[in-house]
Short mmCIF file of N, CA, C and O in Angstrom, two decimals:
data_model
loop_
_atom_site.label_atom_id
_atom_site.label_comp_id
_atom_site.label_asym_id
_atom_site.label_seq_id
_atom_site.Cartn_x
_atom_site.Cartn_y
_atom_site.Cartn_z
N GLN O 1 -10.01 -6.58 -17.13
CA GLN O 1 -9.56 -7.19 -15.88
C GLN O 1 -8.37 -6.40 -15.34
O GLN O 1 -7.43 -6.10 -16.07
N VAL O 2 -8.43 -6.08 -14.06
CA VAL O 2 -7.35 -5.37 -13.38
C VAL O 2 -6.92 -6.19 -12.18
O VAL O 2 -7.76 -6.70 -11.44
N GLN O 3 -5.63 -6.31 -11.99
CA GLN O 3 -5.10 -7.02 -10.83
C GLN O 3 -4.07 -6.16 -10.11
O GLN O 3 -3.26 -5.49 -10.76
N LEU O 4 -4.11 -6.20 -8.79
CA LEU O 4 -3.08 -5.61 -7.97
C LEU O 4 -2.46 -6.73 -7.16
O LEU O 4 -3.18 -7.44 -6.44
N VAL O 5 -1.16 -6.89 -7.27
CA VAL O 5 -0.47 -7.99 -6.60
C VAL O 5 0.60 -7.43 -5.68
O VAL O 5 1.55 -6.77 -6.13
N GLU O 6 0.43 -7.70 -4.37
CA GLU O 6 1.40 -7.25 -3.38
C GLU O 6 2.48 -8.31 -3.17
O GLU O 6 2.24 -9.51 -3.35
N SER O 7 3.64 -7.86 -2.74
CA SER O 7 4.72 -8.76 -2.37
C SER O 7 5.62 -8.05 -1.36
O SER O 7 5.53 -6.84 -1.19
N GLY O 8 6.45 -8.84 -0.68
CA GLY O 8 7.43 -8.26 0.23
C GLY O 8 7.13 -8.42 1.70
O GLY O 8 7.93 -8.02 2.54
N GLY O 9 5.99 -8.98 2.03
CA GLY O 9 5.68 -9.18 3.43
C GLY O 9 6.51 -10.30 4.04
O GLY O 9 7.25 -11.00 3.35
N GLY O 10 6.39 -10.44 5.35
CA GLY O 10 7.14 -11.50 6.02
C GLY O 10 7.28 -11.25 7.50
O GLY O 10 6.59 -10.40 8.07
N LEU O 11 8.18 -12.01 8.11
CA LEU O 11 8.46 -11.91 9.54
C LEU O 11 9.74 -11.12 9.73
O LEU O 11 10.76 -11.40 9.09
N VAL O 12 9.70 -10.13 10.62
CA VAL O 12 10.87 -9.31 10.89
C VAL O 12 10.93 -8.99 12.37
O VAL O 12 9.88 -8.92 13.03
N GLN O 13 12.12 -8.80 12.88
CA GLN O 13 12.28 -8.46 14.29
C GLN O 13 11.98 -6.98 14.52
O GLN O 13 12.12 -6.16 13.60
N PRO O 14 11.60 -6.63 15.73
CA PRO O 14 11.39 -5.21 16.05
C PRO O 14 12.62 -4.37 15.69
O PRO O 14 13.75 -4.80 15.95
N GLY O 15 12.38 -3.23 15.10
CA GLY O 15 13.46 -2.38 14.65
C GLY O 15 13.92 -2.66 13.24
O GLY O 15 14.70 -1.88 12.67
N GLY O 16 13.44 -3.74 12.66
CA GLY O 16 13.85 -4.12 11.32
C GLY O 16 13.10 -3.38 10.24
O GLY O 16 12.28 -2.48 10.51
N SER O 17 13.38 -3.77 8.99
CA SER O 17 12.80 -3.10 7.82
C SER O 17 12.23 -4.11 6.85
O SER O 17 12.70 -5.25 6.77
N LEU O 18 11.22 -3.67 6.13
CA LEU O 18 10.66 -4.43 5.01
C LEU O 18 10.26 -3.44 3.94
O LEU O 18 9.94 -2.29 4.22
N ARG O 19 10.25 -3.92 2.70
CA ARG O 19 9.77 -3.12 1.58
C ARG O 19 8.68 -3.88 0.86
O ARG O 19 8.90 -4.96 0.33
N LEU O 20 7.47 -3.30 0.88
CA LEU O 20 6.34 -3.89 0.17
C LEU O 20 6.23 -3.30 -1.23
O LEU O 20 6.52 -2.12 -1.44
N SER O 21 5.82 -4.13 -2.16
CA SER O 21 5.56 -3.69 -3.53
C SER O 21 4.15 -4.09 -3.93
O SER O 21 3.62 -5.09 -3.45
N CYS O 22 3.57 -3.31 -4.81
CA CYS O 22 2.24 -3.61 -5.33
C CYS O 22 2.21 -3.20 -6.79
O CYS O 22 2.31 -2.02 -7.11
N ALA O 23 2.06 -4.19 -7.66
CA ALA O 23 2.06 -3.93 -9.10
C ALA O 23 0.66 -4.08 -9.65
O ALA O 23 -0.01 -5.10 -9.42
N ALA O 24 0.24 -3.08 -10.40
CA ALA O 24 -1.06 -3.12 -11.07
C ALA O 24 -0.87 -3.58 -12.50
O ALA O 24 0.08 -3.18 -13.18
N SER O 25 -1.78 -4.42 -12.96
CA SER O 25 -1.70 -4.91 -14.33
C SER O 25 -3.10 -5.09 -14.90
O SER O 25 -4.08 -5.12 -14.17
N GLY O 26 -3.15 -5.23 -16.21
CA GLY O 26 -4.42 -5.42 -16.89
C GLY O 26 -4.79 -4.24 -17.75
O GLY O 26 -3.94 -3.46 -18.15
N SER O 27 -6.06 -4.12 -18.02
CA SER O 27 -6.57 -3.07 -18.89
C SER O 27 -6.70 -1.77 -18.09
O SER O 27 -7.71 -1.52 -17.46
N ILE O 28 -5.65 -0.94 -18.14
CA ILE O 28 -5.59 0.29 -17.36
C ILE O 28 -5.24 1.46 -18.28
O ILE O 28 -4.25 1.37 -19.02
N PHE O 29 -6.02 2.54 -18.20
CA PHE O 29 -5.68 3.74 -18.95
C PHE O 29 -4.80 4.67 -18.12
O PHE O 29 -3.76 5.12 -18.57
N SER O 30 -5.23 4.95 -16.90
CA SER O 30 -4.48 5.86 -16.04
C SER O 30 -4.71 5.52 -14.58
O SER O 30 -5.82 5.20 -14.18
N ILE O 31 -3.63 5.60 -13.78
CA ILE O 31 -3.72 5.38 -12.34
C ILE O 31 -3.58 6.72 -11.64
O ILE O 31 -2.62 7.45 -11.88
N TYR O 32 -4.49 7.03 -10.78
CA TYR O 32 -4.47 8.29 -10.03
C TYR O 32 -3.81 8.03 -8.68
O TYR O 32 -2.65 7.71 -8.61
N ALA O 33 -4.53 8.11 -7.61
CA ALA O 33 -3.93 7.86 -6.31
C ALA O 33 -3.72 6.37 -6.08
O ALA O 33 -4.45 5.53 -6.60
N MET O 34 -2.68 6.06 -5.30
CA MET O 34 -2.44 4.69 -4.84
C MET O 34 -2.21 4.75 -3.34
O MET O 34 -1.80 5.80 -2.81
N GLY O 35 -2.44 3.64 -2.68
CA GLY O 35 -2.29 3.70 -1.24
C GLY O 35 -2.05 2.34 -0.61
O GLY O 35 -2.19 1.30 -1.25
N TRP O 36 -1.68 2.41 0.66
CA TRP O 36 -1.50 1.22 1.49
C TRP O 36 -2.40 1.33 2.72
O TRP O 36 -2.48 2.41 3.34
N TYR O 37 -3.06 0.24 3.04
CA TYR O 37 -3.90 0.14 4.22
C TYR O 37 -3.49 -1.13 4.96
O TYR O 37 -2.80 -1.99 4.41
N ARG O 38 -3.92 -1.24 6.19
CA ARG O 38 -3.62 -2.47 6.93
C ARG O 38 -4.77 -2.82 7.86
O ARG O 38 -5.53 -1.96 8.29
N ARG O 39 -4.86 -4.11 8.15
CA ARG O 39 -5.86 -4.58 9.10
C ARG O 39 -5.17 -5.53 10.07
O ARG O 39 -4.69 -6.61 9.66
N ALA O 40 -5.10 -5.12 11.30
CA ALA O 40 -4.58 -5.99 12.36
C ALA O 40 -5.69 -6.91 12.84
O ALA O 40 -6.87 -6.59 12.71
N GLN O 41 -5.32 -8.03 13.40
CA GLN O 41 -6.29 -9.00 13.85
C GLN O 41 -7.23 -8.38 14.87
O GLN O 41 -6.78 -7.77 15.85
N GLY O 42 -8.52 -8.51 14.63
CA GLY O 42 -9.51 -7.98 15.55
C GLY O 42 -9.76 -6.49 15.44
O GLY O 42 -10.53 -5.93 16.23
N LYS O 43 -9.14 -5.83 14.47
CA LYS O 43 -9.30 -4.39 14.32
C LYS O 43 -9.82 -4.06 12.92
O LYS O 43 -9.80 -4.88 12.02
N GLN O 44 -10.25 -2.82 12.77
CA GLN O 44 -10.73 -2.36 11.48
C GLN O 44 -9.54 -1.98 10.58
O GLN O 44 -8.46 -1.65 11.08
N ARG O 45 -9.80 -2.02 9.29
CA ARG O 45 -8.78 -1.59 8.35
C ARG O 45 -8.49 -0.11 8.54
O ARG O 45 -9.40 0.69 8.76
N GLU O 46 -7.21 0.26 8.46
CA GLU O 46 -6.83 1.65 8.64
C GLU O 46 -5.86 2.08 7.53
O GLU O 46 -5.11 1.27 6.99
N LEU O 47 -5.91 3.36 7.25
CA LEU O 47 -5.01 3.92 6.25
C LEU O 47 -3.59 3.95 6.79
O LEU O 47 -3.37 4.29 7.96
N VAL O 48 -2.63 3.60 5.95
CA VAL O 48 -1.22 3.70 6.30
C VAL O 48 -0.59 4.89 5.58
O VAL O 48 0.00 5.77 6.20
N ALA O 49 -0.74 4.91 4.25
CA ALA O 49 -0.15 5.99 3.45
C ALA O 49 -0.79 6.03 2.09
O ALA O 49 -1.24 4.99 1.57
N THR O 50 -0.85 7.22 1.51
CA THR O 50 -1.34 7.37 0.14
C THR O 50 -0.41 8.26 -0.65
O THR O 50 0.36 9.06 -0.07
N ILE O 51 -0.48 8.14 -1.97
CA ILE O 51 0.34 8.96 -2.86
C ILE O 51 -0.49 9.28 -4.10
O ILE O 51 -1.10 8.40 -4.69
N THR O 52 -0.50 10.55 -4.47
CA THR O 52 -1.28 10.97 -5.64
C THR O 52 -0.48 10.74 -6.92
O THR O 52 0.70 10.37 -6.89
N GLY O 53 -1.14 11.01 -8.03
CA GLY O 53 -0.45 10.90 -9.31
C GLY O 53 0.71 11.86 -9.43
O GLY O 53 1.67 11.60 -10.15
N GLY O 54 0.62 12.97 -8.71
CA GLY O 54 1.70 13.95 -8.69
C GLY O 54 2.69 13.73 -7.56
O GLY O 54 3.51 14.60 -7.27
N SER O 55 2.59 12.56 -6.91
CA SER O 55 3.51 12.14 -5.84
C SER O 55 3.36 12.94 -4.56
O SER O 55 4.32 13.02 -3.77
N LEU O 56 2.20 13.51 -4.31
CA LEU O 56 1.94 14.09 -2.99
C LEU O 56 1.59 12.94 -2.06
O LEU O 56 0.80 12.07 -2.41
N THR O 57 2.17 12.97 -0.87
CA THR O 57 2.00 11.85 0.06
C THR O 57 1.25 12.25 1.31
O THR O 57 1.23 13.42 1.71
N ASN O 58 0.66 11.23 1.94
CA ASN O 58 -0.06 11.41 3.20
C ASN O 58 0.18 10.17 4.03
O ASN O 58 0.16 9.05 3.50
N TYR O 59 0.42 10.35 5.33
CA TYR O 59 0.74 9.23 6.20
C TYR O 59 -0.14 9.24 7.45
O TYR O 59 -0.50 10.29 7.97
N ALA O 60 -0.41 8.05 7.95
CA ALA O 60 -1.01 7.94 9.27
C ALA O 60 0.00 8.43 10.30
O ALA O 60 1.21 8.25 10.14
N PHE O 61 -0.50 9.03 11.36
CA PHE O 61 0.41 9.58 12.38
C PHE O 61 1.31 8.49 12.95
O PHE O 61 2.48 8.74 13.24
N SER O 62 0.78 7.29 13.08
CA SER O 62 1.51 6.20 13.73
C SER O 62 2.73 5.73 12.93
O SER O 62 3.62 5.09 13.49
N VAL O 63 2.77 6.05 11.63
CA VAL O 63 3.89 5.57 10.81
C VAL O 63 4.74 6.71 10.27
O VAL O 63 5.79 6.47 9.66
N LYS O 64 4.33 7.93 10.50
CA LYS O 64 5.05 9.08 9.96
C LYS O 64 6.48 9.09 10.49
O LYS O 64 6.72 8.92 11.69
N GLY O 65 7.43 9.27 9.59
CA GLY O 65 8.84 9.28 9.96
C GLY O 65 9.48 7.90 9.93
O GLY O 65 10.71 7.79 9.98
N ARG O 66 8.67 6.85 9.84
CA ARG O 66 9.22 5.48 9.77
C ARG O 66 8.95 4.82 8.42
O ARG O 66 9.77 4.05 7.93
N PHE O 67 7.80 5.13 7.83
CA PHE O 67 7.40 4.52 6.55
C PHE O 67 7.50 5.57 5.44
O PHE O 67 7.26 6.76 5.67
N THR O 68 7.82 5.10 4.24
CA THR O 68 7.88 5.96 3.07
C THR O 68 7.15 5.31 1.91
O THR O 68 7.48 4.17 1.54
N ILE O 69 6.18 6.01 1.35
CA ILE O 69 5.46 5.52 0.18
C ILE O 69 6.05 6.17 -1.06
O ILE O 69 6.41 7.36 -1.05
N SER O 70 6.15 5.40 -2.14
CA SER O 70 6.65 5.92 -3.41
C SER O 70 5.98 5.15 -4.54
O SER O 70 5.33 4.13 -4.29
N ARG O 71 6.14 5.64 -5.76
CA ARG O 71 5.54 4.95 -6.89
C ARG O 71 6.42 5.08 -8.12
O ARG O 71 7.18 6.05 -8.26
N ASP O 72 6.30 4.09 -8.98
CA ASP O 72 6.98 4.10 -10.27
C ASP O 72 5.87 4.01 -11.31
O ASP O 72 5.30 2.94 -11.54
N ASN O 73 5.54 5.13 -11.92
CA ASN O 73 4.42 5.17 -12.85
C ASN O 73 4.68 4.31 -14.09
O ASN O 73 3.74 3.73 -14.65
N ALA O 74 5.92 4.22 -14.52
CA ALA O 74 6.24 3.41 -15.69
C ALA O 74 5.95 1.94 -15.44
O ALA O 74 5.64 1.19 -16.37
N LYS O 75 6.06 1.53 -14.18
CA LYS O 75 5.82 0.13 -13.82
C LYS O 75 4.46 -0.08 -13.17
O LYS O 75 4.14 -1.19 -12.75
N SER O 76 3.67 0.99 -13.04
CA SER O 76 2.35 0.90 -12.38
C SER O 76 2.49 0.24 -11.02
O SER O 76 1.66 -0.61 -10.64
N THR O 77 3.49 0.65 -10.28
CA THR O 77 3.83 0.00 -9.01
C THR O 77 3.95 1.04 -7.90
O THR O 77 4.50 2.12 -8.11
N VAL O 78 3.44 0.66 -6.74
CA VAL O 78 3.58 1.49 -5.55
C VAL O 78 4.37 0.69 -4.52
O VAL O 78 4.25 -0.54 -4.44
N TYR O 79 5.20 1.39 -3.76
CA TYR O 79 6.07 0.77 -2.77
C TYR O 79 5.78 1.33 -1.39
O TYR O 79 5.31 2.47 -1.25
N LEU O 80 6.10 0.55 -0.38
CA LEU O 80 6.04 1.03 1.00
C LEU O 80 7.31 0.55 1.70
O LEU O 80 7.46 -0.64 1.96
N GLN O 81 8.21 1.47 1.94
CA GLN O 81 9.42 1.17 2.70
C GLN O 81 9.12 1.36 4.17
O GLN O 81 8.72 2.46 4.59
N MET O 82 9.28 0.30 4.94
CA MET O 82 8.94 0.32 6.35
C MET O 82 10.21 0.13 7.17
O MET O 82 10.83 -0.94 7.09
N ASN O 83 10.58 1.14 7.92
CA ASN O 83 11.74 1.07 8.80
C ASN O 83 11.30 1.20 10.25
O ASN O 83 10.19 1.66 10.54
N GLY O 84 12.16 0.78 11.15
CA GLY O 84 11.83 0.90 12.56
C GLY O 84 10.55 0.20 12.93
O GLY O 84 9.74 0.72 13.71
N LEU O 85 10.37 -1.01 12.41
CA LEU O 85 9.10 -1.71 12.61
C LEU O 85 8.89 -2.06 14.08
O LEU O 85 9.83 -2.38 14.81
N LYS O 86 7.62 -2.00 14.48
CA LYS O 86 7.21 -2.28 15.86
C LYS O 86 6.22 -3.43 15.86
O LYS O 86 5.53 -3.66 14.84
N PRO O 87 6.08 -4.13 16.97
CA PRO O 87 5.08 -5.22 17.02
C PRO O 87 3.67 -4.74 16.65
O PRO O 87 2.92 -5.50 16.02
N GLU O 88 3.34 -3.51 16.97
CA GLU O 88 2.01 -2.99 16.64
C GLU O 88 1.82 -2.72 15.15
O GLU O 88 0.72 -2.39 14.72
N ASP O 89 2.87 -2.86 14.35
CA ASP O 89 2.73 -2.77 12.90
C ASP O 89 2.29 -4.10 12.29
O ASP O 89 2.01 -4.17 11.09
N THR O 90 2.22 -5.14 13.10
CA THR O 90 1.79 -6.44 12.61
C THR O 90 0.37 -6.37 12.08
O THR O 90 -0.54 -5.92 12.77
N ALA O 91 0.19 -6.79 10.83
CA ALA O 91 -1.12 -6.69 10.18
C ALA O 91 -1.02 -7.29 8.78
O ALA O 91 0.08 -7.58 8.29
N VAL O 92 -2.16 -7.44 8.16
CA VAL O 92 -2.20 -7.70 6.71
C VAL O 92 -2.24 -6.35 6.02
O VAL O 92 -3.08 -5.51 6.34
N TYR O 93 -1.32 -6.16 5.09
CA TYR O 93 -1.21 -4.89 4.38
C TYR O 93 -1.81 -5.04 2.98
O TYR O 93 -1.49 -5.98 2.25
N TYR O 94 -2.67 -4.08 2.64
CA TYR O 94 -3.36 -4.09 1.36
C TYR O 94 -3.00 -2.82 0.58
O TYR O 94 -2.93 -1.73 1.15
N CYS O 95 -2.80 -2.97 -0.72
CA CYS O 95 -2.64 -1.78 -1.55
C CYS O 95 -3.93 -1.54 -2.32
O CYS O 95 -4.75 -2.45 -2.51
N ASN O 96 -4.12 -0.30 -2.72
CA ASN O 96 -5.23 0.00 -3.62
C ASN O 96 -4.81 1.02 -4.66
O ASN O 96 -3.77 1.68 -4.53
N ALA O 97 -5.62 1.11 -5.70
CA ALA O 97 -5.34 2.04 -6.79
C ALA O 97 -6.65 2.61 -7.30
O ALA O 97 -7.60 1.86 -7.55
N ASP O 98 -6.67 3.92 -7.43
CA ASP O 98 -7.80 4.64 -8.02
C ASP O 98 -7.46 4.84 -9.49
O ASP O 98 -6.51 5.56 -9.80
N LEU O 99 -8.20 4.19 -10.38
CA LEU O 99 -7.78 4.20 -11.77
C LEU O 99 -8.96 4.24 -12.73
O LEU O 99 -10.10 3.97 -12.33
N SER O 100 -8.66 4.56 -13.96
CA SER O 100 -9.64 4.47 -15.03
C SER O 100 -9.13 3.48 -16.06
O SER O 100 -7.92 3.37 -16.29
N ARG O 101 -10.05 2.77 -16.69
CA ARG O 101 -9.65 1.70 -17.60
C ARG O 101 -9.67 2.12 -19.06
O ARG O 101 -9.04 1.47 -19.90
N VAL O 102 -10.39 3.21 -19.35
CA VAL O 102 -10.45 3.70 -20.72
C VAL O 102 -10.37 5.22 -20.70
O VAL O 102 -10.61 5.86 -19.67
N VAL O 103 -10.06 5.81 -21.85
CA VAL O 103 -9.99 7.26 -21.98
C VAL O 103 -11.34 7.87 -21.61
O VAL O 103 -12.38 7.41 -22.09
N ALA O 104 -11.31 8.85 -20.70
CA ALA O 104 -12.52 9.55 -20.24
C ALA O 104 -13.50 8.61 -19.55
O ALA O 104 -14.68 8.93 -19.40
N GLY O 105 -13.02 7.45 -19.13
CA GLY O 105 -13.89 6.50 -18.46
C GLY O 105 -14.02 6.78 -16.98
O GLY O 105 -13.30 7.62 -16.43
N PRO O 106 -14.92 6.09 -16.31
CA PRO O 106 -15.12 6.30 -14.88
C PRO O 106 -13.93 5.78 -14.07
O PRO O 106 -13.20 4.89 -14.52
N ARG O 107 -13.76 6.35 -12.89
CA ARG O 107 -12.70 5.90 -12.00
C ARG O 107 -13.26 4.90 -11.01
O ARG O 107 -14.38 5.05 -10.52
N SER O 108 -12.46 3.90 -10.70
CA SER O 108 -12.83 2.90 -9.71
C SER O 108 -11.62 2.57 -8.86
O SER O 108 -10.48 2.77 -9.29
N VAL O 109 -11.88 2.07 -7.65
CA VAL O 109 -10.80 1.68 -6.75
C VAL O 109 -10.69 0.16 -6.74
O VAL O 109 -11.68 -0.54 -6.53
N TYR O 110 -9.47 -0.30 -6.97
CA TYR O 110 -9.19 -1.73 -6.95
C TYR O 110 -8.25 -2.03 -5.78
O TYR O 110 -7.43 -1.20 -5.38
N TRP O 111 -8.38 -3.27 -5.27
CA TRP O 111 -7.60 -3.68 -4.09
C TRP O 111 -6.79 -4.93 -4.40
O TRP O 111 -7.21 -5.79 -5.18
N GLY O 112 -5.63 -5.03 -3.75
CA GLY O 112 -4.85 -6.24 -3.80
C GLY O 112 -5.37 -7.25 -2.80
O GLY O 112 -6.29 -6.98 -2.03
N GLN O 113 -4.74 -8.42 -2.79
CA GLN O 113 -5.22 -9.51 -1.95
C GLN O 113 -4.64 -9.46 -0.54
O GLN O 113 -5.10 -10.17 0.35
N GLY O 114 -3.61 -8.64 -0.35
CA GLY O 114 -3.02 -8.49 0.98
C GLY O 114 -1.75 -9.30 1.16
O GLY O 114 -1.60 -10.37 0.56
N THR O 115 -0.86 -8.77 1.99
CA THR O 115 0.36 -9.48 2.34
C THR O 115 0.60 -9.33 3.84
O THR O 115 0.43 -8.25 4.40
N GLN O 116 0.95 -10.42 4.49
CA GLN O 116 1.11 -10.43 5.95
C GLN O 116 2.46 -9.86 6.35
O GLN O 116 3.50 -10.25 5.82
N VAL O 117 2.42 -8.94 7.30
CA VAL O 117 3.64 -8.42 7.93
C VAL O 117 3.56 -8.75 9.41
O VAL O 117 2.58 -8.37 10.08
N THR O 118 4.56 -9.45 9.91
CA THR O 118 4.60 -9.83 11.33
C THR O 118 5.90 -9.31 11.93
O THR O 118 6.98 -9.62 11.43
N VAL O 119 5.76 -8.53 12.99
CA VAL O 119 6.93 -7.97 13.67
C VAL O 119 7.00 -8.62 15.05
O VAL O 119 6.16 -8.36 15.91
N SER O 120 8.02 -9.44 15.23
CA SER O 120 8.12 -10.21 16.47
C SER O 120 9.54 -10.67 16.68
O SER O 120 10.27 -10.94 15.72
N SER O 121 9.91 -10.77 17.94
CA SER O 121 11.24 -11.30 18.27
C SER O 121 11.17 -12.79 18.55
O SER O 121 12.18 -13.43 18.83
#
C-alpha cells in the first residue's frame, strides 16, 4: 500500500504565498520523479512542476519564477512553494510520485487526493 498525502492548501489573497507538502508513505523501495499538477474548475488537469530524483526541475510557463518545487528524499516528501499567487492559480493541486515498491520492481505513478488552493480577495 502506498499513500500520498497533500497538505498546506487554503485561502490566500492575491500576491500571497502558500507552501504545499506531499508525503509518500507505505511500501516504497525508491521514488524517482515527483510532481505537482492542478485542475481548475471546468478545466483539464495541467502540469505545474516536476522534480527528478537528481533534483532537476521543470515548470509550467505560467508559474515559472513564482513557484519553486523541492524534495526531501529522507522524508519522501515533495514541496511546492507558491509566491505571488494570482486568482488564476485557484485550483485543486495534486501531487504524484513515480516509484518502485521492491528492488528491481516495476515503476508506477501514484497520486494524492488533492488540496484546494483558492486565491481571492
